[in-house]
Short mmCIF file of C-alpha atoms and ligand atoms in Angstrom, two decimals:
data_model
loop_
_atom_site.label_atom_id
_atom_site.label_comp_id
_atom_site.label_asym_id
_atom_site.label_seq_id
_atom_site.Cartn_x
_atom_site.Cartn_y
_atom_site.Cartn_z
CA GLN A 1 -12.59 -6.70 2.63
CA PHE A 2 -9.35 -7.64 0.39
CA ASP A 3 -7.36 -4.60 1.87
CA PRO A 4 -5.57 -5.07 5.07
CA ASN A 5 -6.55 -1.19 6.22
CA TYR A 6 -2.49 -1.00 7.09
CA ALA A 7 -0.93 2.15 8.17
CA SER A 8 0.88 3.85 4.89
CA GLY A 9 4.05 2.32 4.47
CA ARG A 10 3.69 -0.84 6.27
CA THR A 11 3.11 -4.29 4.59
CA THR A 12 3.65 -7.40 6.80
CA MET A 13 2.05 -8.79 9.82
CA VAL A 14 3.21 -10.86 12.69
CA HIS A 15 1.14 -13.76 14.39
CA LEU A 16 1.91 -13.10 18.19
CA PHE A 17 1.04 -16.66 18.84
CA GLU A 18 -0.59 -16.95 22.86
CA TRP A 19 0.54 -13.52 23.59
CA LYS A 20 -1.14 -11.64 26.13
CA TRP A 21 -2.85 -8.70 25.51
CA ASP A 22 -1.20 -6.39 27.73
CA ASP A 23 2.36 -7.77 26.49
CA ILE A 24 1.16 -7.36 22.99
CA ALA A 25 0.41 -3.68 23.54
CA ALA A 26 3.49 -3.13 25.07
CA GLU A 27 5.02 -4.66 21.97
CA CYS A 28 3.52 -2.63 19.50
CA GLU A 29 4.72 0.58 21.38
CA ASN A 30 8.36 -0.78 22.03
CA PHE A 31 9.00 -2.85 18.81
CA LEU A 32 6.19 -3.45 16.13
CA GLY A 33 5.60 0.15 15.77
CA PRO A 34 9.04 1.38 15.55
CA LYS A 35 10.50 -1.37 13.26
CA GLY A 36 8.05 -0.88 10.62
CA TYR A 37 5.20 -3.96 11.20
CA ALA A 38 1.71 -3.27 9.97
CA GLY A 39 -0.11 -5.69 12.24
CA VAL A 40 -0.52 -8.54 15.09
CA GLN A 41 -2.77 -11.58 14.47
CA VAL A 42 -3.91 -12.43 17.91
CA SER A 43 -5.14 -15.77 19.25
CA PRO A 44 -8.48 -16.58 19.49
CA VAL A 45 -10.20 -13.69 22.16
CA ASN A 46 -13.37 -15.75 22.90
CA GLU A 47 -13.89 -18.30 25.57
CA ASN A 48 -12.24 -21.75 25.35
CA ILE A 49 -12.47 -24.93 26.86
CA VAL A 50 -10.04 -25.64 30.05
CA ALA A 51 -8.47 -28.53 28.65
CA ASN A 52 -5.87 -30.98 30.48
CA ASN A 53 -2.34 -29.69 30.37
CA ARG A 54 -3.56 -26.69 28.28
CA PRO A 55 -2.54 -27.77 24.91
CA TRP A 56 -2.42 -24.87 22.61
CA TRP A 57 -5.27 -26.07 20.53
CA GLU A 58 -7.81 -25.93 23.66
CA ARG A 59 -8.05 -22.18 22.06
CA TYR A 60 -9.78 -23.34 19.12
CA GLN A 61 -12.40 -25.15 20.98
CA PRO A 62 -15.15 -22.20 21.79
CA ILE A 63 -17.39 -22.21 24.61
CA SER A 64 -18.90 -18.78 24.00
CA TYR A 65 -18.14 -15.40 22.74
CA LEU A 66 -17.28 -13.68 26.08
CA LEU A 67 -13.97 -11.93 25.47
CA THR A 68 -12.19 -13.54 28.58
CA THR A 69 -9.10 -15.88 27.54
CA ARG A 70 -5.79 -16.85 28.91
CA SER A 71 -4.46 -13.63 27.21
CA GLY A 72 -6.76 -11.21 29.24
CA ASN A 73 -10.13 -9.80 29.51
CA GLU A 74 -12.21 -7.66 27.36
CA GLN A 75 -10.75 -4.56 29.02
CA GLN A 76 -7.39 -5.54 28.59
CA PHE A 77 -8.08 -6.36 24.77
CA ALA A 78 -9.79 -2.96 23.94
CA ASN A 79 -6.78 -1.28 25.86
CA MET A 80 -4.07 -3.32 23.44
CA VAL A 81 -6.29 -2.58 20.43
CA ARG A 82 -6.20 1.26 21.29
CA ARG A 83 -2.31 1.25 22.02
CA CYS A 84 -1.54 -0.88 18.83
CA ASN A 85 -3.71 1.38 16.60
CA ASN A 86 -2.06 4.71 18.23
CA VAL A 87 1.47 3.43 17.03
CA GLY A 88 0.20 2.62 13.40
CA VAL A 89 0.08 -1.13 13.96
CA ARG A 90 -3.50 -3.06 13.38
CA ILE A 91 -4.94 -5.87 14.92
CA TYR A 92 -6.36 -8.69 13.43
CA VAL A 93 -8.44 -11.47 15.46
CA ASP A 94 -8.34 -15.34 14.82
CA VAL A 95 -12.15 -16.11 14.97
CA VAL A 96 -13.45 -19.73 15.19
CA PHE A 97 -16.99 -19.67 14.35
CA ASN A 98 -17.31 -22.81 12.09
CA HIS A 99 -17.51 -24.97 15.39
CA MET A 100 -18.07 -25.34 19.27
CA ALA A 101 -15.98 -27.43 21.84
CA ALA A 102 -15.61 -31.19 20.76
CA ASP A 103 -17.40 -34.05 22.83
CA GLY A 104 -17.00 -34.28 26.59
CA SER A 105 -19.36 -33.81 29.21
CA ASN A 106 -19.62 -30.72 31.62
CA VAL A 107 -16.59 -28.77 30.35
CA ARG A 108 -15.70 -25.13 31.99
CA GLY A 109 -14.52 -22.28 30.11
CA THR A 110 -11.70 -19.81 30.56
CA ALA A 111 -14.55 -17.34 31.60
CA GLY A 112 -16.08 -19.64 34.08
CA SER A 113 -19.07 -20.78 31.57
CA THR A 114 -20.00 -24.08 31.65
CA ALA A 115 -21.32 -26.06 28.67
CA ASN A 116 -22.00 -29.58 27.80
CA PRO A 117 -20.71 -30.29 23.97
CA GLY A 118 -22.01 -33.93 24.16
CA SER A 119 -25.52 -32.32 23.94
CA LYS A 120 -24.47 -29.65 21.82
CA ASN A 121 -25.56 -27.30 24.50
CA PHE A 122 -23.72 -23.96 25.02
CA PRO A 123 -25.73 -21.77 27.62
CA ALA A 124 -23.17 -18.74 27.68
CA VAL A 125 -24.05 -18.09 23.82
CA PRO A 126 -26.57 -19.65 24.08
CA TYR A 127 -26.52 -22.10 21.62
CA SER A 128 -28.76 -25.46 21.65
CA SER A 129 -28.64 -28.49 19.18
CA THR A 130 -30.98 -26.86 16.65
CA ASP A 131 -28.04 -24.37 15.69
CA PHE A 132 -25.75 -27.36 14.78
CA HIS A 133 -25.60 -29.66 11.73
CA ALA A 134 -26.42 -33.31 12.39
CA THR A 135 -24.03 -35.17 13.86
CA CYS A 136 -21.53 -36.79 11.29
CA ALA A 137 -17.77 -37.08 10.94
CA ILE A 138 -15.76 -35.85 8.30
CA ASN A 139 -13.66 -38.75 7.02
CA ASN A 140 -13.64 -38.18 3.46
CA TYR A 141 -12.32 -34.89 2.20
CA ASN A 142 -13.47 -35.71 -1.24
CA ASP A 143 -17.13 -35.45 -0.17
CA ALA A 144 -17.44 -31.32 0.21
CA ASN A 145 -21.05 -31.55 1.76
CA GLN A 146 -18.96 -33.50 4.43
CA VAL A 147 -16.29 -31.42 4.88
CA ARG A 148 -18.75 -28.42 5.52
CA ASN A 149 -21.49 -29.94 7.20
CA CYS A 150 -20.26 -32.84 9.37
CA GLU A 151 -18.10 -32.40 12.25
CA LEU A 152 -13.87 -31.93 12.15
CA VAL A 153 -12.48 -34.26 14.61
CA GLY A 154 -15.55 -34.15 16.92
CA LEU A 155 -15.91 -30.57 17.04
CA LYS A 156 -19.57 -29.53 16.97
CA ASP A 157 -20.55 -28.07 13.79
CA LEU A 158 -22.63 -24.76 13.66
CA ASP A 159 -24.98 -23.98 11.16
CA GLN A 160 -24.11 -20.59 9.65
CA SER A 161 -27.22 -20.69 7.46
CA ASN A 162 -29.20 -20.78 10.69
CA SER A 163 -30.09 -16.92 11.39
CA TRP A 164 -29.77 -17.52 15.10
CA VAL A 165 -26.17 -18.59 14.47
CA GLN A 166 -25.67 -15.87 12.09
CA GLU A 167 -26.74 -13.19 14.83
CA ARG A 168 -24.62 -14.40 17.36
CA ILE A 169 -21.63 -14.69 15.34
CA LEU A 170 -22.20 -10.96 13.63
CA ASP A 171 -22.65 -9.60 17.58
CA PHE A 172 -19.17 -11.30 18.22
CA LEU A 173 -17.53 -9.67 15.30
CA ASN A 174 -19.29 -6.28 15.37
CA LYS A 175 -18.33 -6.05 18.66
CA LEU A 176 -14.53 -6.56 18.07
CA ILE A 177 -15.08 -4.00 15.07
CA SER A 178 -16.38 -1.41 17.72
CA LEU A 179 -13.37 -2.21 19.68
CA GLY A 180 -10.95 -0.83 16.60
CA VAL A 181 -9.71 -4.52 14.90
CA ALA A 182 -8.71 -3.99 11.60
CA GLY A 183 -10.10 -7.47 10.62
CA PHE A 184 -10.46 -11.24 10.99
CA ARG A 185 -8.07 -14.64 10.47
CA VAL A 186 -11.53 -16.86 9.73
CA ASP A 187 -10.28 -20.16 11.09
CA ALA A 188 -11.32 -23.40 9.38
CA ALA A 189 -13.26 -21.56 6.39
CA LYS A 190 -12.75 -24.64 4.23
CA HIS A 191 -15.12 -26.30 6.56
CA MET A 192 -17.93 -23.47 5.79
CA SER A 193 -19.84 -22.75 2.84
CA PRO A 194 -18.99 -19.63 0.76
CA THR A 195 -22.53 -18.63 0.57
CA ASP A 196 -23.18 -18.65 4.54
CA LEU A 197 -19.70 -16.64 4.78
CA LYS A 198 -20.76 -14.23 2.23
CA THR A 199 -24.03 -13.58 4.16
CA ILE A 200 -22.08 -12.73 7.28
CA TYR A 201 -19.34 -10.93 5.85
CA ASN A 202 -21.78 -8.67 4.06
CA ARG A 203 -23.68 -7.96 7.44
CA LEU A 204 -20.11 -6.88 8.90
CA ASN A 205 -20.02 -3.20 9.92
CA ASN A 206 -17.34 -0.74 8.60
CA LEU A 207 -14.47 -0.24 10.56
CA ASN A 208 -14.53 2.30 13.73
CA THR A 209 -13.15 5.45 12.26
CA GLU A 210 -11.87 6.69 15.91
CA HIS A 211 -9.18 4.05 15.47
CA GLY A 212 -7.38 5.89 12.28
CA PHE A 213 -9.51 3.89 9.66
CA ALA A 214 -10.59 5.94 6.44
CA ASP A 215 -14.65 6.22 6.58
CA GLY A 216 -16.47 3.31 5.12
CA SER A 217 -13.32 0.91 5.65
CA ARG A 218 -14.29 -2.87 5.24
CA PRO A 219 -12.98 -5.31 7.84
CA PHE A 220 -9.80 -7.33 5.94
CA ILE A 221 -10.62 -10.96 5.60
CA PHE A 222 -8.26 -13.95 5.56
CA GLN A 223 -9.50 -17.07 5.43
CA GLU A 224 -7.91 -20.44 6.47
CA VAL A 225 -8.34 -22.71 3.69
CA ILE A 226 -5.92 -25.49 3.72
CA ASP A 227 -5.46 -26.64 0.09
CA LEU A 228 -2.73 -28.42 -1.06
CA GLY A 229 -4.72 -29.86 -4.13
CA GLY A 230 -6.38 -33.34 -4.36
CA GLU A 231 -9.52 -32.41 -2.25
CA ALA A 232 -12.99 -31.67 -3.66
CA ILE A 233 -12.81 -27.89 -1.90
CA SER A 234 -10.85 -25.74 -3.45
CA LYS A 235 -9.26 -22.22 -2.41
CA TYR A 236 -10.43 -20.54 -5.59
CA GLU A 237 -13.83 -20.96 -3.63
CA TYR A 238 -13.14 -18.32 -1.17
CA THR A 239 -11.11 -15.63 -3.35
CA ASP A 240 -14.13 -13.52 -3.95
CA LEU A 241 -15.20 -13.22 -0.37
CA GLY A 242 -11.57 -12.31 0.99
CA VAL A 243 -7.81 -13.12 0.87
CA VAL A 244 -7.09 -16.85 1.42
CA THR A 245 -4.05 -18.58 2.83
CA GLU A 246 -1.94 -20.03 0.52
CA PHE A 247 -0.42 -23.31 1.99
CA LEU A 248 1.18 -24.26 -1.30
CA HIS A 249 3.74 -21.13 -0.45
CA SER A 250 4.59 -22.29 3.04
CA ALA A 251 5.26 -26.14 1.86
CA SER A 252 7.19 -24.68 -1.58
CA ILE A 253 9.66 -22.34 0.22
CA GLY A 254 10.55 -24.77 3.00
CA ARG A 255 10.99 -27.75 0.17
CA VAL A 256 13.23 -24.89 -2.05
CA PHE A 257 15.24 -23.90 0.91
CA ARG A 258 15.98 -27.31 2.53
CA GLY A 259 17.31 -28.15 -0.92
CA GLY A 260 14.52 -29.67 -2.59
CA ASP A 261 14.58 -27.59 -5.53
CA GLN A 262 16.97 -25.10 -6.67
CA LEU A 263 16.67 -21.26 -5.97
CA ARG A 264 17.33 -20.77 -9.50
CA TRP A 265 13.59 -21.78 -10.21
CA LEU A 266 12.20 -18.71 -8.00
CA THR A 267 12.54 -16.81 -10.73
CA ASN A 268 8.93 -17.13 -11.63
CA TRP A 269 7.85 -17.38 -7.85
CA GLY A 270 3.81 -17.16 -8.18
CA THR A 271 1.01 -18.68 -10.10
CA ALA A 272 3.37 -20.08 -12.30
CA TRP A 273 3.97 -22.40 -8.88
CA GLY A 274 0.47 -22.87 -8.62
CA PHE A 275 -0.37 -20.38 -6.25
CA LEU A 276 -3.26 -17.84 -6.10
CA PRO A 277 -3.06 -14.66 -7.54
CA SER A 278 -0.72 -12.27 -5.64
CA THR A 279 -3.60 -10.03 -4.39
CA SER A 280 -5.71 -13.10 -2.96
CA ALA A 281 -2.69 -14.81 -1.38
CA PHE A 282 -2.08 -14.70 2.18
CA VAL A 283 1.49 -16.01 2.56
CA PHE A 284 3.89 -17.27 5.40
CA VAL A 285 6.97 -19.43 5.63
CA ASP A 286 5.19 -21.75 8.83
CA ASN A 287 2.08 -21.31 11.01
CA HIS A 288 0.94 -22.04 14.42
CA ASP A 289 -0.25 -25.61 13.30
CA ASN A 290 2.18 -26.46 10.42
CA GLN A 291 5.21 -25.64 12.36
CA ARG A 292 4.42 -28.46 14.28
CA GLY A 293 5.32 -30.80 11.45
CA HIS A 294 1.99 -32.89 11.21
CA GLY A 295 0.14 -29.84 9.65
CA ALA A 296 -0.35 -28.98 5.86
CA GLY A 297 3.29 -29.47 3.99
CA GLY A 298 4.20 -31.86 6.76
CA SER A 299 8.07 -32.10 6.97
CA ASP A 300 8.78 -29.60 4.12
CA ILE A 301 7.89 -26.58 6.57
CA LEU A 302 10.64 -24.80 7.81
CA THR A 303 10.38 -23.21 11.53
CA TYR A 304 12.79 -21.79 13.96
CA LYS A 305 14.41 -25.28 14.75
CA ASN A 306 15.93 -24.80 11.32
CA ALA A 307 17.60 -21.07 11.88
CA LYS A 308 19.57 -20.37 8.68
CA GLN A 309 17.18 -21.86 6.43
CA TYR A 310 14.15 -20.21 8.31
CA LYS A 311 15.77 -16.78 8.02
CA MET A 312 16.52 -17.63 4.11
CA ALA A 313 13.10 -18.52 3.40
CA ASN A 314 11.66 -15.37 5.40
CA ALA A 315 14.13 -13.16 3.41
CA PHE A 316 13.16 -14.33 0.27
CA MET A 317 9.03 -14.37 1.15
CA LEU A 318 9.71 -10.70 2.06
CA ALA A 319 12.24 -9.58 -0.54
CA TYR A 320 9.91 -10.78 -3.38
CA PRO A 321 6.97 -9.14 -4.35
CA PHE A 322 4.12 -11.75 -3.79
CA GLY A 323 1.57 -12.07 -1.76
CA ILE A 324 0.44 -10.45 1.66
CA SER A 325 2.79 -11.56 4.09
CA ARG A 326 3.07 -12.85 7.62
CA ILE A 327 5.67 -13.44 10.12
CA MET A 328 5.18 -16.35 12.79
CA SER A 329 6.19 -15.50 16.15
CA SER A 330 6.38 -18.78 18.35
CA PHE A 331 6.75 -20.16 21.73
CA ALA A 332 9.55 -22.90 22.19
CA PHE A 333 7.87 -26.31 22.17
CA ASP A 334 9.36 -29.85 21.85
CA ASP A 335 5.73 -31.54 21.96
CA THR A 336 3.24 -31.02 19.29
CA ASP A 337 0.28 -30.51 21.65
CA GLN A 338 2.60 -28.21 24.46
CA GLY A 339 0.74 -25.04 25.04
CA PRO A 340 2.66 -21.34 25.99
CA PRO A 341 4.66 -21.19 29.13
CA THR A 342 3.04 -20.32 32.16
CA THR A 343 4.05 -19.12 35.53
CA ASP A 344 1.88 -21.91 37.54
CA GLY A 345 0.62 -24.12 35.03
CA ASN A 346 -2.36 -22.05 34.19
CA ASN A 347 -1.51 -18.48 33.77
CA ILE A 348 0.55 -17.41 30.66
CA ALA A 349 4.06 -16.03 31.18
CA SER A 350 5.05 -12.99 29.99
CA PRO A 351 8.15 -12.53 27.59
CA THR A 352 11.24 -11.60 28.79
CA PHE A 353 13.58 -9.53 26.77
CA ASN A 354 17.67 -9.38 26.52
CA ALA A 355 20.01 -6.93 25.79
CA ASP A 356 20.27 -7.94 22.21
CA ASN A 357 16.63 -7.71 21.85
CA SER A 358 15.89 -11.43 21.57
CA CYS A 359 13.17 -12.88 24.03
CA GLY A 360 13.55 -15.44 27.01
CA GLY A 361 11.13 -17.05 29.17
CA GLY A 362 10.37 -19.71 26.50
CA TRP A 363 9.32 -17.43 23.73
CA VAL A 364 11.36 -17.72 20.58
CA CYS A 365 10.32 -13.91 19.25
CA GLU A 366 11.37 -14.62 15.50
CA HIS A 367 10.06 -11.30 14.90
CA ARG A 368 12.91 -9.77 17.00
CA TRP A 369 15.37 -11.74 15.00
CA ARG A 370 17.48 -8.82 13.02
CA GLN A 371 17.36 -10.81 10.11
CA ILE A 372 13.71 -11.04 9.98
CA TYR A 373 12.48 -7.17 11.20
CA ASN A 374 15.19 -5.90 8.78
CA MET A 375 13.49 -7.39 5.70
CA VAL A 376 10.19 -6.45 6.90
CA GLY A 377 11.74 -3.08 6.82
CA PHE A 378 13.19 -3.56 3.32
CA ARG A 379 9.66 -4.99 2.04
CA ASN A 380 8.42 -1.77 3.19
CA ILE A 381 10.88 0.30 1.51
CA VAL A 382 10.88 -1.16 -2.02
CA SER A 383 7.22 -1.80 -1.72
CA ASN A 384 5.99 -0.39 -5.13
CA THR A 385 9.03 -1.61 -7.30
CA ASN A 386 9.45 -4.68 -9.61
CA VAL A 387 11.84 -7.36 -9.53
CA GLN A 388 14.67 -6.55 -12.34
CA ASN A 389 18.16 -7.76 -13.02
CA TRP A 390 17.53 -11.18 -12.10
CA TRP A 391 20.74 -13.31 -11.60
CA ASP A 392 21.48 -16.55 -10.91
CA ASN A 393 24.36 -19.08 -11.01
CA GLY A 394 22.49 -21.88 -12.46
CA SER A 395 21.97 -23.67 -9.20
CA ASN A 396 21.54 -22.26 -5.38
CA GLN A 397 22.81 -18.82 -5.92
CA ILE A 398 20.54 -16.16 -6.91
CA ALA A 399 20.15 -12.21 -6.77
CA PHE A 400 17.75 -9.24 -7.97
CA CYS A 401 17.07 -5.73 -7.71
CA ARG A 402 13.87 -4.24 -6.33
CA GLY A 403 13.42 -1.13 -8.65
CA ASN A 404 16.59 1.31 -7.73
CA LYS A 405 15.65 0.82 -4.16
CA GLY A 406 16.80 -2.47 -3.09
CA PHE A 407 19.12 -5.47 -3.95
CA VAL A 408 19.01 -8.96 -2.29
CA ALA A 409 21.58 -11.86 -2.72
CA PHE A 410 21.05 -15.68 -1.62
CA ASN A 411 23.71 -18.44 -1.36
CA ASN A 412 22.19 -21.83 -0.76
CA ASP A 413 25.03 -23.72 -2.39
CA ASN A 414 27.67 -25.52 -0.69
CA TYR A 415 30.42 -23.27 -1.77
CA ASP A 416 31.13 -19.46 -1.78
CA LEU A 417 29.47 -16.94 -3.49
CA ASN A 418 31.75 -14.11 -4.30
CA THR A 419 31.43 -11.72 -7.82
CA SER A 420 30.31 -8.50 -9.19
CA LEU A 421 26.51 -8.10 -9.41
CA GLN A 422 24.62 -5.28 -10.86
CA THR A 423 22.73 -3.97 -7.40
CA CYS A 424 20.34 -1.09 -9.26
CA LEU A 425 21.44 1.28 -6.39
CA PRO A 426 23.16 4.76 -6.83
CA ALA A 427 26.95 4.64 -6.21
CA GLY A 428 27.84 4.64 -2.50
CA THR A 429 28.50 2.63 0.25
CA TYR A 430 25.57 0.21 1.76
CA CYS A 431 25.07 -1.58 4.91
CA ASP A 432 24.37 -5.35 4.65
CA ILE A 433 21.06 -5.41 6.67
CA ILE A 434 20.97 -9.34 7.54
CA SER A 435 24.62 -9.35 8.87
CA GLY A 436 24.25 -5.98 10.88
CA GLU A 437 22.56 -2.67 10.25
CA LYS A 438 23.33 1.13 9.76
CA SER A 439 24.16 2.71 13.15
CA GLY A 440 25.35 6.36 12.71
CA SER A 441 28.14 6.44 10.16
CA THR A 442 28.92 2.86 10.47
CA CYS A 443 27.74 -0.64 9.40
CA THR A 444 27.65 -2.84 12.44
CA GLY A 445 27.97 -5.90 9.92
CA LYS A 446 29.26 -6.01 6.15
CA SER A 447 29.56 -2.80 4.12
CA VAL A 448 28.96 -2.95 0.28
CA GLU A 449 30.75 -0.47 -2.15
CA VAL A 450 28.35 0.17 -5.42
CA GLY A 451 30.15 1.99 -8.29
CA SER A 452 28.51 4.62 -10.54
CA ASP A 453 27.64 1.72 -12.73
CA GLY A 454 25.54 0.35 -10.10
CA ARG A 455 27.92 -2.94 -9.67
CA ALA A 456 29.38 -4.30 -6.32
CA ASN A 457 31.37 -7.21 -5.15
CA ILE A 458 28.77 -9.36 -3.57
CA SER A 459 30.31 -12.03 -1.14
CA ILE A 460 28.47 -14.64 0.99
CA SER A 461 30.52 -17.38 1.92
CA GLN A 462 29.07 -20.87 2.29
CA ASN A 463 29.39 -21.04 5.86
CA GLU A 464 28.05 -18.10 7.16
CA ASP A 465 25.30 -17.65 9.63
CA ASP A 466 23.07 -16.16 7.21
CA GLY A 467 23.15 -17.06 3.26
CA VAL A 468 21.52 -13.82 2.61
CA LEU A 469 23.10 -10.26 1.82
CA ALA A 470 20.46 -7.77 1.72
CA LEU A 471 20.84 -3.48 0.79
CA HIS A 472 18.46 -0.60 0.26
CA VAL A 473 18.78 3.02 -0.05
CA GLU A 474 17.84 3.65 3.49
CA ALA A 475 20.98 1.86 4.71
CA LYS A 476 23.02 4.07 2.76
CA LEU A 477 26.18 5.64 4.37
O1 ZXU B 501 -4.05 -30.22 15.71
C1 ZXU B 501 -4.83 -30.05 16.38
C2 ZXU B 501 -5.51 -28.56 16.12
C3 ZXU B 501 -5.13 -28.11 14.87
C4 ZXU B 501 -5.68 -27.00 14.12
C5 ZXU B 501 -6.04 -26.06 15.17
C6 ZXU B 501 -6.34 -24.79 14.60
C7 ZXU B 501 -6.13 -24.52 13.29
O2 ZXU B 501 -6.39 -23.22 12.81
C8 ZXU B 501 -5.47 -25.41 12.34
O3 ZXU B 501 -5.61 -24.98 11.12
C9 ZXU B 501 -5.21 -26.92 12.84
N1 ZXU B 501 -5.70 -31.01 17.42
C10 ZXU B 501 -5.17 -32.00 17.74
C11 ZXU B 501 -5.79 -32.70 18.93
C12 ZXU B 501 -7.18 -32.73 18.48
C13 ZXU B 501 -8.03 -31.52 19.16
C14 ZXU B 501 -9.54 -31.56 19.13
C15 ZXU B 501 -10.05 -32.65 18.59
O4 ZXU B 501 -11.67 -32.96 18.34
C16 ZXU B 501 -9.49 -33.85 18.34
C17 ZXU B 501 -8.12 -33.79 18.37
C18 ZXU B 501 -5.67 -33.28 16.46
O5 ZXU B 501 -4.83 -34.23 16.26
N2 ZXU B 501 -6.19 -33.11 15.63
C19 ZXU B 501 -6.67 -33.62 14.32
C20 ZXU B 501 -5.51 -33.32 13.27
C21 ZXU B 501 -5.95 -31.73 12.80
O6 ZXU B 501 -7.34 -31.42 12.75
C22 ZXU B 501 -7.73 -30.20 12.67
C23 ZXU B 501 -7.80 -29.29 11.64
C24 ZXU B 501 -7.66 -29.47 10.21
C25 ZXU B 501 -6.33 -29.98 9.70
C26 ZXU B 501 -6.31 -30.40 8.38
C27 ZXU B 501 -7.04 -29.82 7.55
O7 ZXU B 501 -6.77 -30.08 6.34
C28 ZXU B 501 -8.33 -29.02 7.92
O8 ZXU B 501 -9.02 -28.69 6.97
C29 ZXU B 501 -8.55 -28.91 9.22
O9 ZXU B 501 -8.21 -27.86 11.99
C30 ZXU B 501 -8.70 -27.63 13.16
C31 ZXU B 501 -9.21 -26.41 13.23
C32 ZXU B 501 -9.62 -25.88 14.74
O10 ZXU B 501 -10.26 -24.69 14.82
C33 ZXU B 501 -9.50 -26.83 15.70
C34 ZXU B 501 -9.17 -28.07 15.40
O11 ZXU B 501 -8.71 -28.91 16.78
C35 ZXU B 501 -8.78 -28.68 14.41
C36 ZXU B 501 -7.99 -29.84 13.62
O12 ZXU B 501 -8.02 -30.64 15.24
CA1 CA B 502 -18.75 -26.60 9.23
#
């Protein structure tokens, strides 16, 4: 379960946060498949509470494992999985089984079920009080037992050592596997015992070979463990169970590109920065929680709201051979609780698409920004090469090759970069895939002449939209 089960030649997934299943299916066929994305992380698929004003976090308060949410029903979900797998784009489900909904008397769920979280009664599963840990609050993150066996902000804490609970969770996950998913993002893994998780993961079925997976394929498991150091629970407790989210990567890359650290220090990006080993590290610039400013990484986190730095950070993440990478795709928000755009206050609105491939209707679609999707393609093309010929100017201008397949340069100084550099590429004319792309026999953005010695004049002025220039062998005229 350490292998993402990607179709060959693909490397990066996108989190289509709060998108509807029908819209994701179309996006797989119209954009993600053609642009080389490897997969989609979807929002929780199981029934959640209907909270006032529909905040985004209502989907992290389960009512049951019925597959009906504001994103669609079971039939639409199954249809999406098939259509995406058919174009080489895998589906990963955000699964929430540490807890059920928080306090409140008779609440109703998105599939119409009722529940009484206050008395730990969830008849649509069914769960009753014996399936939960004793009621206690997590108020000390230095007490591992509390973090795992008490309630996170009032969310009813399931007892994953209880066989009834294990059966219900496995029914839910194995159902999704039968529908063709490639793996799971395990929400709040830090709040569950690794021993219990191992028991559950070991009883997951192999992936469904009717969806193009090799026989015996195991579900890809990436576990949300928020660990920036300083807590009793460590991310290393989960690395033998699956891949683990590396929040230090998100916080550090934000700090660097905001100017907190010089880019020249990126030369040893990886475990030297305190990150997990590359094969265990699930990496991202921002996620659905910390992009709102109060999550892990606080104000260091870069989001679509800091467009230039955000594109540079994503370009570096995608250019550098570290970790399993995920792109965030958001809806616009100005309030940290705000939920997705709706047509009527309840039904989620579909994204609209402009002539330049960008989105409208309240959707940001970072995954459709040229500088981002072209770097996803870059990562695919250079995927089995190493960093070589690292260059820097002693502060915030850096450049490096990826084997003889790709070259990238960054300028985060407040003065121009304009110098001859080794690109490691065969002689010829290349299109910069950041300022534009190759279109027939021309470049829509900058073009770069590489000499027979592999050197080229690289220019990024300090006031350009994007402080990055990237070349690769498939963007050669
Ligand atoms: O801000 C939020 C929601 C945040 C959130 C949701 C899903 C995630 O995957 C996540 O990482 C964070 N929720 C708001 C509103 C809220 C929701 C439910 C509730 O009973 C009370 C309030 C909030 O203010 N939450 C308190 C601070 C964020 O504390 C939460 C964490 C969390 C934060 C930092 C950590 O180091 C950590 O180990 C866990 O994980 C969740 C996981 C969930 O599945 C559902 C949650 O409600 C939460 C969650 O509230
Ligand atoms: Ca727990």
